[in-house]
Amino acid sequence: MSQLTTRMRIRHRGSPPGPKNATIPWLVRRLLVGVLVLFLVSVLLFLVTQALPGDVARIILGKDATAEQVAGLRQQLGLDQPLLGQYWHWLSGVLSGQMGTSLENGEPVGDIVGPRMFNSFTLGFMSLVLILPLAVIVGVFSAYKRDSALDKAFVAVSSLFTALPAFVVGMLLIAFFATSVLGVLPGVSNIPPGDLPWWHPAELVLPVTTLTLMGVMYLGRLVRASFIDAMNSEYVQTAILKGLGSRRILFRHALPNAVAASLPAASLVAAVTITGVVVVEYVYSYPGLGTAVVSAVNSHDLPVMQACILILATAYYLFNLLADVFAALGRSR
Amino acid sequence: MTTDQTAGLPPSENPVIGGPAPLDTVAAPLDTGTAAGGRSNLSVLSRAVRTGQARLGLALLAAVGLLVVLGPFFAPYAPDAIIGQPLEGPGGKFLLGTDILGRDVLSRLLHGGLNLSWMAILAAGLGVFLGCLVGLTAAYKGGAVDALLMRAMDVLLSFPEIIFVLLFVSMLGRSTLLTAVLVGVAFVPGVSRVMRGAALPVIGSEYVLWAKANGLPPKQILVREVLPGVTSPLMVETGMRLVWAVSAIASLSYLGFGIAPPAADWGLMVGENQDGLSIAPLPVLAPIVLILMMALGGNLVAESVARTVGRTEGKR
């Protein structure tokens, strides 16, 4: 949750766009910078994984490896070539989908990462589909009943959730729903390879619920705040003074403003859901990118790790970029 | 009212928990009029602490803190000694039962908070210190230095925290110190952006221009003139970062990238005993309760400081 809140508190990112006709050039520049940043991300990832001081092959194989094994791995990873050539080989491989083979079992990285990416995407997408409407409903209702016991309870609970690590939430859900207390849902979401995630709806319930709870608690609070702002705005106050019906004011005046104001936050929630996915997948042993990256780190499976981290970082950055664009468009209106 | 901060850049200890001990408000004879930093730290903190919410938070933190510090002296067994059957229920010899390997849960619980605490404090302190350094430098220098630093921060910000730490841990091996430092570094981009934003108006103000015109060295201007003007966002940032550091480090321990296994740690205990949850819930739930108390207590205090400072930005 932390990076999300930070970003919400950063008002100006880049140069704030001025009048309306300046928005398009700003947008183009922002996207170009985005491409540059993604390129730098790949450079950093490459440098950390392949060009650290010390012998990467030795790190991967451990202290007991023979000299031949180390030499063989160096050749397989192309570590004997000049650094620039290595990077170019790696980047062109990634862009064309040829990401090498896993050091663990010799399978092509694409075959391992592809289905897992799909699984993670499914998990994230289902959570987002639930988070967005629920957050609006909860936030608006809480703002509407402002300072009631219900509203106070929501604020307190959401404050608790923003401080909690995702694994704690996941583990509590398992304890309630998957053990002797209720025992109605599976606590392990191990989807067999080759199956599509939605063939196992029961296994999806708890991971999706965990991510949804975390997202709704955060986004709902922001919707609540922007709805209160919208209701206090001169625009809505004028509508009230004009004697318009309260339902009309609520849905035609206040709600669109509140939703527009929370749009940047919504894409940040999407970005953070990606981080949450890593931990939540691990909690439920769900076969996605998160579990893949953790096991690749544990077994020093360099190519799989590089691919997973690059995908996660790219997706994360894209959603953050989207949030910036929404925020800028919101300001220029 | 200039707050005399002779200690230099932000202290890495926690102003939220530690109370306002190091902040002597000494009225400088020649007050250059720090308009933005007019309210002294002391009054903001004491006002924040007077709210009921903050008191509840402090009580929670104090309870967990006592347990963390004094716990090891009261533990009935060694934290890594296998002394019973696996997953025994509570009662009898073992007050909270045994874990999946047959170790006493209570002893592990009493030993397991120390690492999490110092790692979180180190990570938050480092993140706030470096972030402050980068943010203030960028704001002060402006131009190419500013652009370069902030784009570099953008690149770092593209890695989700946990992924960032995993990336380095995978290549450098795991150690508690490394994990804490990495979490701190992962905080730098966020802190630096906030501090840069807060410092920009202060740097544009007249008294800083006056200091510049009189040829004071940049380091002195930043520490003596700019820093007192940004103490409020700094306090908020430190409080929030501490809460998030607890959350991030507990998560990393849970994933197995924090403290090496035989040692006791709350996050690690949850991960170790997850498979036994249906038979013995206590080895998992007990550390969770403590992590929850720590996170909630910290968050209550941090939020009330943030609210007092008036930087909650839309969150009411």
XYZ file of C-alpha atoms in Angstrom:
649
model
C 0.000 0.000 0.000
C 2.843 2.340 0.737
C 3.832 3.454 -2.748
C 0.233 4.046 -3.567
C -0.287 6.447 -0.714
C 2.946 8.220 -1.529
C 1.848 8.825 -5.059
C -1.474 10.147 -3.892
C 0.336 12.732 -1.837
C 2.525 13.867 -4.719
C 0.675 16.658 -6.376
C 2.696 17.616 -9.417
C 4.418 15.020 -11.490
C 6.429 16.498 -14.306
C 5.311 19.867 -15.514
C 1.630 20.377 -14.892
C -0.203 20.930 -18.137
C -1.492 24.398 -18.679
C -4.523 25.246 -20.793
C -6.332 22.614 -22.781
C -4.347 22.903 -26.023
C -1.133 22.134 -24.146
C -2.418 18.782 -22.928
C -1.690 16.754 -26.073
C 2.009 17.733 -26.403
C 2.407 17.147 -22.673
C 0.857 13.718 -23.069
C 3.172 12.826 -25.959
C 6.198 13.969 -23.994
C 5.067 12.025 -20.953
C 4.688 8.855 -23.023
C 8.132 9.320 -24.598
C 9.647 9.742 -21.152
C 7.729 6.619 -20.156
C 9.398 4.614 -22.923
C 12.784 5.948 -21.809
C 12.089 5.001 -18.192
C 11.055 1.487 -19.217
C 14.303 1.188 -21.172
C 16.266 2.271 -18.083
C 14.310 -0.221 -15.973
C 15.462 -2.996 -18.291
C 19.063 -1.728 -18.079
C 18.934 -1.698 -14.279
C 17.379 -5.162 -14.159
C 20.053 -6.454 -16.528
C 22.909 -4.835 -14.641
C 21.766 -6.187 -11.297
C 21.226 -9.727 -12.518
C 24.092 -10.199 -14.955
C 26.783 -7.647 -14.352
C 27.165 -7.580 -10.596
C 30.732 -7.632 -9.356
C 31.650 -11.264 -8.859
C 30.946 -14.288 -10.951
C 27.215 -14.657 -11.595
C 27.638 -18.278 -12.673
C 29.363 -19.007 -9.386
C 26.582 -17.337 -7.413
C 23.979 -19.420 -9.223
C 25.760 -22.764 -8.917
C 26.977 -22.294 -5.372
C 30.371 -22.975 -3.830
C 30.537 -26.699 -4.622
C 30.335 -26.411 -8.417
C 33.225 -27.622 -10.533
C 35.122 -25.315 -12.867
C 33.594 -27.027 -15.926
C 30.049 -26.487 -14.653
C 30.771 -22.808 -14.071
C 32.340 -22.425 -17.511
C 29.378 -24.203 -19.115
C 26.859 -21.944 -17.415
C 28.855 -18.861 -18.309
C 28.643 -19.904 -21.928
C 24.918 -20.736 -21.707
C 24.131 -17.332 -20.237
C 26.528 -15.592 -22.632
C 28.521 -14.183 -19.727
C 31.755 -14.542 -21.684
C 30.657 -11.925 -24.210
C 31.125 -8.157 -23.820
C 28.525 -6.475 -21.606
C 26.861 -4.446 -24.337
C 26.486 -7.524 -26.542
C 24.970 -9.441 -23.615
C 22.437 -6.713 -22.996
C 21.485 -6.457 -26.665
C 21.118 -10.218 -26.922
C 18.935 -10.276 -23.812
C 16.735 -7.318 -24.789
C 16.167 -8.495 -28.362
C 15.340 -11.919 -26.942
C 12.788 -10.452 -24.548
C 11.161 -8.309 -27.239
C 10.856 -11.261 -29.645
C 9.617 -13.645 -26.953
C 12.820 -15.741 -26.963
C 13.845 -15.416 -23.343
C 16.147 -18.406 -23.131
C 15.576 -21.582 -21.143
C 15.008 -22.147 -17.461
C 18.107 -23.241 -15.547
C 15.892 -25.365 -13.320
C 14.326 -27.741 -15.860
C 15.496 -26.604 -19.302
C 12.042 -25.535 -20.505
C 11.766 -22.369 -22.585
C 11.077 -19.413 -20.302
C 8.127 -18.346 -22.443
C 6.384 -21.694 -21.785
C 6.796 -21.283 -18.038
C 5.984 -17.603 -17.753
C 3.154 -17.409 -20.340
C 0.479 -19.453 -18.533
C 1.484 -18.007 -15.183
C 1.178 -14.497 -16.550
C -2.308 -15.383 -17.718
C -3.200 -16.762 -14.262
C -1.904 -13.639 -12.527
C -3.703 -11.422 -14.993
C -6.959 -13.287 -14.352
C -6.553 -12.887 -10.601
C -5.750 -9.186 -10.867
C -8.491 -8.486 -13.388
C -11.207 -10.230 -11.378
C -10.166 -8.312 -8.278
C -10.218 -4.988 -10.100
C -13.642 -5.693 -11.598
C -14.906 -6.120 -8.047
C -12.845 -3.335 -6.446
C -13.982 -0.436 -8.642
C -17.779 -0.622 -8.228
C -17.592 -1.784 -4.608
C -15.247 1.050 -3.676
C -17.595 3.608 -5.249
C -20.640 2.137 -3.503
C -18.954 1.849 -0.106
C -17.264 5.240 -0.380
C -20.374 7.143 -1.481
C -22.581 5.422 1.076
C -20.105 6.135 3.841
C -19.853 9.789 2.801
C -23.644 10.043 2.538
C -24.023 8.772 6.109
C -21.146 10.918 7.222
C -20.236 10.761 10.941
C -22.721 7.974 11.581
C -21.530 4.878 13.412
C -21.327 3.037 10.092
C -19.127 5.714 8.561
C -16.808 5.789 11.552
C -16.527 2.018 11.499
C -15.612 2.082 7.818
C -12.932 4.723 8.355
C -11.444 2.788 11.253
C -11.442 -0.535 9.400
C -9.970 0.978 6.246
C -7.244 2.612 8.297
C -6.424 -0.793 9.751
C -6.290 -2.390 6.309
C -3.894 0.185 4.857
C -1.409 -0.678 7.590
C -1.725 -4.455 7.336
C 0.538 -6.619 5.183
C -1.407 -8.587 2.564
C -0.281 -11.935 3.930
C -1.898 -11.195 7.294
C -5.245 -10.522 5.623
C -4.889 -13.650 3.498
C -3.952 -15.804 6.450
C -6.877 -14.555 8.543
C -9.250 -15.372 5.674
C -7.775 -18.869 5.463
C -8.155 -19.285 9.205
C -11.828 -18.308 9.049
C -12.995 -19.913 5.836
C -10.653 -22.794 5.133
C -10.082 -24.405 8.528
C -12.319 -25.913 11.158
C -14.088 -22.598 11.934
C -16.156 -22.664 8.762
C -14.222 -24.909 6.413
C -16.239 -23.997 3.342
C -13.481 -22.924 0.936
C -10.139 -24.409 -0.094
C -7.180 -22.650 1.530
C -4.812 -23.733 -1.224
C -5.491 -22.550 -4.766
C -3.251 -24.878 -6.678
C -4.549 -24.795 -10.226
C -3.126 -27.709 -12.256
C -1.005 -26.678 -15.254
C -3.052 -26.534 -18.448
C -6.299 -25.661 -16.661
C -7.829 -22.239 -16.995
C -8.232 -20.460 -13.645
C -12.005 -20.085 -13.901
C -12.467 -23.848 -14.142
C -11.757 -23.753 -10.431
C -14.013 -20.985 -9.095
C -13.872 -22.180 -5.483
C -10.091 -21.933 -5.496
C -10.266 -18.347 -6.764
C -12.631 -17.041 -4.093
C -10.137 -16.462 -1.283
C -7.272 -14.904 -3.295
C -9.701 -12.591 -5.101
C -11.390 -11.699 -1.801
C -8.048 -10.809 -0.212
C -7.065 -8.471 -3.029
C -10.562 -7.019 -3.242
C -10.738 -6.297 0.483
C -7.392 -4.486 0.450
C -8.335 -2.498 -2.650
C -11.852 -1.542 -1.556
C -10.692 -0.404 1.865
C -8.155 1.929 0.307
C -10.018 3.188 -2.744
C -13.325 3.418 -0.863
C -11.755 5.832 1.576
C -10.540 8.047 -1.259
C -13.934 7.951 -2.981
C -15.504 8.925 0.324
C -13.178 11.915 0.695
C -13.670 13.133 -2.865
C -17.433 12.649 -2.591
C -17.499 14.802 0.519
C -15.459 17.409 -1.375
C -17.861 17.222 -4.306
C -20.907 17.658 -2.060
C -19.291 20.732 -0.509
C -18.372 22.248 -3.872
C -20.113 25.424 -5.050
C -21.414 23.506 -8.045
C -23.428 21.104 -5.913
C -24.372 23.770 -3.372
C -25.840 25.820 -6.229
C -27.832 22.808 -7.386
C -29.198 22.393 -3.872
C -30.125 26.086 -3.697
C -31.884 25.775 -7.052
C -34.102 23.229 -5.348
C -33.200 20.222 -7.480
C -34.193 16.831 -6.108
C -31.695 15.211 -3.836
C -31.491 12.070 -5.970
C -30.774 14.140 -9.056
C -28.048 16.064 -7.242
C -26.533 12.874 -5.923
C -26.349 11.003 -9.209
C -26.078 13.751 -11.816
C -23.938 16.309 -10.022
C -21.899 14.914 -7.161
C -21.238 11.349 -8.252
C -19.565 12.039 -11.637
C -17.245 14.551 -10.005
C -16.345 12.208 -7.202
C -15.681 9.325 -9.587
C -13.544 11.499 -11.872
C -11.510 12.653 -8.904
C -10.859 9.070 -7.839
C -9.817 7.813 -11.295
C -6.064 8.346 -10.766
C -6.361 6.511 -7.472
C -8.132 3.665 -9.235
C -5.215 3.067 -11.575
C -2.855 3.272 -8.625
C -4.903 0.579 -6.947
C -4.448 -1.437 -10.136
C -0.697 -0.910 -9.887
C -0.596 -1.927 -6.268
C -2.772 -4.948 -6.923
C 0.187 -6.158 -8.988
C 2.402 -6.011 -5.907
C -0.304 -7.558 -3.786
C -0.589 -10.380 -6.299
C 2.981 -11.499 -5.488
C 2.322 -12.001 -1.790
C -1.271 -13.179 -2.116
C -0.330 -15.797 -4.705
C 2.303 -17.098 -2.335
C -0.188 -17.266 0.542
C -2.550 -19.455 -1.488
C 0.131 -21.261 -3.575
C -1.615 -19.899 -6.664
C 0.485 -20.608 -9.777
C 1.143 -17.108 -11.074
C 4.014 -14.707 -11.666
C 4.394 -14.023 -7.939
C 4.980 -17.630 -6.943
C 7.175 -18.023 -10.033
C 9.397 -15.115 -9.049
C 9.732 -16.303 -5.440
C 10.717 -19.829 -6.479
C 13.031 -18.515 -9.219
C 14.813 -16.347 -6.653
C 15.099 -19.319 -4.305
C 16.598 -21.580 -6.979
C 18.680 -18.839 -8.676
C 16.837 -19.455 -11.939
C 18.117 -16.306 -13.603
C 16.232 -16.269 -16.952
C 12.828 -16.957 -15.333
C 13.504 -14.339 -12.672
C 14.469 -11.706 -15.232
C 11.358 -12.358 -17.295
C 8.970 -12.292 -14.324
C 10.462 -9.131 -12.816
C 10.483 -7.348 -16.163
C 6.804 -8.171 -16.741
C 5.787 -7.147 -13.218
C 7.776 -3.906 -13.313
C 6.465 -2.977 -16.757
C 2.850 -3.584 -15.790
C 3.366 -1.669 -12.568
C 4.915 1.259 -14.393
C 2.198 1.357 -17.054
C -0.555 1.630 -14.458
C 1.352 4.350 -12.651
C 1.728 6.198 -15.940
C -2.007 5.828 -16.503
C -2.615 7.323 -13.064
C -0.415 10.303 -13.939
C -2.258 10.831 -17.200
C -5.655 10.679 -15.477
C -4.456 13.091 -12.823
C -3.157 15.508 -15.460
C -6.353 15.327 -17.494
C -8.316 15.926 -14.311
C -6.287 19.041 -13.537
C -6.567 20.461 -17.049
C -10.361 20.267 -17.033
C 10.319 30.805 15.908
C 13.277 28.926 14.485
C 13.629 25.367 15.616
C 17.288 24.860 16.288
C 18.136 21.597 14.647
C 21.833 21.259 15.301
C 21.627 17.519 14.819
C 21.798 18.049 11.059
C 19.640 15.903 8.808
C 16.700 13.984 10.212
C 17.414 11.753 13.164
C 16.874 8.134 12.280
C 15.084 7.446 15.512
C 11.373 7.620 15.590
C 9.923 10.961 16.561
C 6.461 9.438 16.742
C 7.247 6.826 19.332
C 10.252 8.394 20.966
C 8.467 11.557 21.939
C 9.826 15.022 21.419
C 13.025 14.531 23.396
C 15.665 15.830 20.940
C 13.717 18.858 19.854
C 14.777 21.817 21.948
C 12.979 24.887 20.826
C 15.621 27.525 21.277
C 14.508 30.967 20.302
C 17.256 32.289 18.095
C 18.176 35.911 18.857
C 18.276 36.846 15.198
C 15.132 35.262 13.854
C 15.196 35.217 10.069
C 11.503 34.362 10.117
C 10.937 30.816 8.872
C 7.385 31.448 7.848
C 6.655 27.938 6.600
C 8.109 26.292 9.668
C 6.425 28.610 12.071
C 4.843 25.936 14.195
C 7.454 24.198 16.251
C 7.775 20.429 16.185
C 7.100 20.209 19.845
C 3.669 21.730 19.736
C 2.604 19.738 16.680
C 3.707 16.482 18.245
C 2.197 17.193 21.619
C -1.061 18.239 20.000
C -1.047 15.025 17.961
C -0.345 12.914 21.029
C -3.257 14.487 22.894
C -5.842 12.965 20.540
C -7.538 9.795 21.737
C -6.579 7.993 18.568
C -2.882 8.627 19.116
C -3.122 7.559 22.740
C -4.657 4.242 21.749
C -1.891 3.831 19.176
C 0.832 4.668 21.666
C -0.624 2.217 24.162
C -0.611 -0.544 21.556
C 2.947 0.299 20.527
C 4.084 0.422 24.140
C 2.575 -3.010 24.824
C 4.251 -4.548 21.771
C 7.478 -2.673 22.511
C 7.662 -4.017 26.061
C 7.032 -7.514 24.783
C 9.762 -7.150 22.174
C 12.380 -5.744 24.537
C 11.653 -7.690 27.717
C 10.262 -10.836 26.066
C 13.585 -12.659 25.603
C 14.209 -12.499 29.366
C 10.934 -14.209 30.170
C 10.977 -16.884 27.470
C 10.714 -20.286 29.144
C 12.724 -22.120 26.467
C 15.335 -21.373 23.813
C 13.589 -20.106 20.664
C 15.146 -22.708 18.366
C 15.125 -25.737 20.687
C 12.919 -28.656 19.645
C 11.378 -29.724 22.918
C 8.050 -31.369 22.239
C 5.757 -33.066 19.747
C 4.924 -30.974 16.659
C 1.712 -28.931 16.796
C 0.770 -29.697 20.373
C -2.233 -27.801 21.646
C -1.956 -25.046 24.244
C -1.847 -25.774 27.936
C 0.323 -27.801 30.253
C 4.030 -27.423 29.576
C 3.600 -25.098 26.633
C 1.337 -22.138 27.218
C 0.656 -21.559 23.500
C 1.475 -25.057 22.281
C 4.285 -26.053 19.930
C 4.956 -25.214 16.305
C 5.301 -27.471 13.278
C 8.775 -28.613 14.355
C 7.931 -28.995 18.047
C 9.360 -25.705 19.313
C 7.671 -23.675 22.030
C 5.470 -21.043 20.371
C 5.541 -18.660 23.349
C 9.343 -18.607 23.458
C 9.587 -17.986 19.734
C 6.982 -15.263 20.007
C 8.898 -13.520 22.799
C 12.150 -13.669 20.836
C 10.703 -12.935 17.407
C 9.984 -9.210 17.469
C 13.445 -7.790 17.927
C 14.689 -8.290 14.380
C 11.486 -6.939 12.862
C 11.692 -3.842 15.077
C 15.276 -2.823 14.410
C 14.997 -3.650 10.729
C 11.879 -1.514 10.379
C 13.446 1.415 12.247
C 16.664 1.167 10.212
C 14.755 0.890 6.915
C 12.479 3.839 7.659
C 15.355 5.958 8.988
C 17.535 5.234 5.994
C 14.720 5.786 3.528
C 13.743 9.120 5.072
C 17.358 10.299 5.411
C 18.382 9.453 1.845
C 15.055 10.569 0.422
C 15.412 13.888 2.212
C 18.954 14.277 0.896
C 17.928 13.571 -2.695
C 14.713 15.602 -2.540
C 16.261 18.693 -0.979
C 19.280 18.561 -3.290
C 17.049 18.267 -6.343
C 14.854 21.146 -5.194
C 17.823 23.356 -4.306
C 19.969 22.746 -7.400
C 17.101 22.693 -9.899
C 17.765 22.423 -13.627
C 19.702 19.442 -14.942
C 20.541 18.002 -11.506
C 16.865 18.097 -10.565
C 15.764 16.442 -13.806
C 18.444 13.766 -13.599
C 17.751 12.879 -9.959
C 14.000 12.777 -10.423
C 14.160 10.600 -13.555
C 16.466 8.238 -11.683
C 13.863 8.112 -8.913
C 11.230 7.325 -11.557
C 13.204 4.278 -12.621
C 13.485 3.060 -9.028
C 9.801 3.743 -8.463
C 8.912 1.372 -11.326
C 9.914 -1.602 -9.226
C 7.314 -2.590 -6.656
C 9.106 -2.584 -3.273
C 9.023 -6.318 -2.701
C 10.217 -7.069 -6.235
C 13.040 -4.556 -5.810
C 14.233 -6.262 -2.648
C 13.887 -9.752 -4.169
C 15.961 -8.674 -7.156
C 18.949 -7.723 -5.031
C 18.536 -10.459 -2.434
C 18.618 -13.076 -5.187
C 22.047 -11.879 -6.328
C 23.647 -10.743 -3.075
C 22.398 -13.482 -0.788
C 20.095 -12.907 2.155
C 20.942 -11.163 5.375
C 18.873 -9.123 7.795
C 21.005 -6.026 7.341
C 20.834 -6.222 3.531
C 17.038 -6.652 3.575
C 16.590 -3.678 5.897
C 18.885 -1.491 3.780
C 17.122 -2.536 0.573
C 13.687 -1.725 1.977
C 15.099 1.647 2.990
C 16.461 2.264 -0.499
C 13.111 1.226 -1.973
C 11.539 4.037 0.091
C 13.920 6.705 -1.234
C 12.082 7.627 -4.460
C 8.767 8.172 -2.675
C 10.263 10.207 0.164
C 12.420 12.288 -2.180
C 9.408 13.272 -4.292
C 7.430 14.398 -1.266
C 10.374 16.276 0.234
C 11.220 17.933 -3.076
C 7.640 19.124 -3.402
C 7.647 20.470 0.157
C 11.032 22.154 -0.192
C 10.338 24.013 -3.454
C 8.213 26.818 -1.926
C 10.617 27.171 1.002
C 13.592 27.515 -1.355
C 11.741 30.186 -3.307
C 11.054 32.205 -0.171
C 12.774 35.479 0.629
C 14.875 34.399 3.564
C 16.477 31.609 1.546
C 17.165 34.072 -1.265
C 18.702 36.352 1.374
C 20.908 33.510 2.612
C 21.958 32.742 -0.945
C 22.706 36.382 -1.665
C 24.891 36.538 1.427
C 26.924 33.654 0.092
C 26.172 31.065 2.744
C 27.352 27.596 1.674
C 24.559 25.434 0.184
C 24.910 22.759 2.850
C 24.348 25.316 5.579
C 21.375 26.847 3.779
C 19.762 23.418 3.344
C 20.262 22.325 6.946
C 19.730 25.637 8.726
C 17.155 27.402 6.550
C 15.301 24.872 4.399
C 15.072 21.868 6.692
C 13.223 23.673 9.525
C 10.631 24.704 6.939
C 9.836 21.123 5.954
C 9.721 19.430 9.353
C 5.967 18.843 9.174
C 6.014 16.713 6.000
C 9.155 15.103 7.353
C 7.380 13.952 10.506
C 4.424 12.624 8.544
C 6.750 10.826 6.160
C 8.760 9.239 8.989
C 5.658 7.970 10.749
C 4.109 6.500 7.612
C 7.375 4.940 6.476
C 7.786 3.184 9.822
C 4.378 1.571 9.454
C 5.107 0.514 5.895
C 8.555 -0.756 6.823
C 6.975 -3.059 9.412
C 4.543 -4.295 6.776
C 7.192 -4.782 4.066
C 9.740 -6.479 6.311
C 7.154 -8.781 7.874
C 6.040 -9.738 4.344
C 9.620 -10.434 3.254
C 10.224 -12.595 6.328
C 7.012 -14.429 5.564
C 8.215 -15.104 2.003
C 11.481 -16.385 3.511
C 13.742 -13.491 2.498
C 14.318 -11.936 5.876
C 15.706 -13.813 8.848
C 17.323 -17.185 8.226
C 15.071 -20.059 9.415
C 16.268 -21.412 12.761
C 15.912 -17.937 14.302
C 12.527 -16.765 15.537
C 10.643 -14.040 13.703
C 6.938 -13.239 13.583
C 6.648 -13.110 9.799
C 8.727 -16.242 9.430
C 6.614 -18.065 12.043
C 3.490 -17.438 9.989
C 5.157 -18.869 6.886
C 6.603 -21.884 8.705
C 3.409 -22.918 10.419
C 0.973 -22.187 7.599
C 0.692 -25.881 6.692
C -0.350 -26.743 10.235
C -3.027 -24.071 10.405
C -5.970 -26.471 10.316
C -4.581 -28.551 13.208
C -3.036 -25.852 15.401
C -4.066 -22.282 14.604
C -2.118 -20.635 17.442
C 1.410 -20.801 15.947
C 0.067 -18.770 12.998
C -2.476 -16.545 14.711
C -0.342 -15.459 17.682
C 2.405 -13.764 15.604
C -0.308 -12.302 13.359
C -1.949 -10.656 16.366
C 1.366 -9.053 17.331
C 2.105 -7.833 13.793
C -1.436 -6.476 13.693
C -0.994 -4.625 16.982
C 2.294 -3.152 15.812
C 0.928 -2.048 12.426
C -2.317 -0.697 13.870
C -0.605 1.163 16.714
C 1.906 2.733 14.375
C -0.785 3.667 11.901
C -2.988 5.314 14.534
C -0.105 7.474 15.729
C 1.125 8.286 12.228
C -2.364 9.215 11.059
C -3.016 11.503 13.979
C 0.324 13.241 13.388
C -0.580 13.576 9.729
C -3.976 15.007 10.609
C -2.496 17.441 13.088
C 0.017 18.584 10.550
C -2.864 19.055 8.166
C -1.339 17.169 5.337
C -3.884 14.405 5.048
C -4.826 15.597 1.577
C -8.422 14.554 1.229
C -8.387 11.764 3.795
C -10.548 12.843 6.647
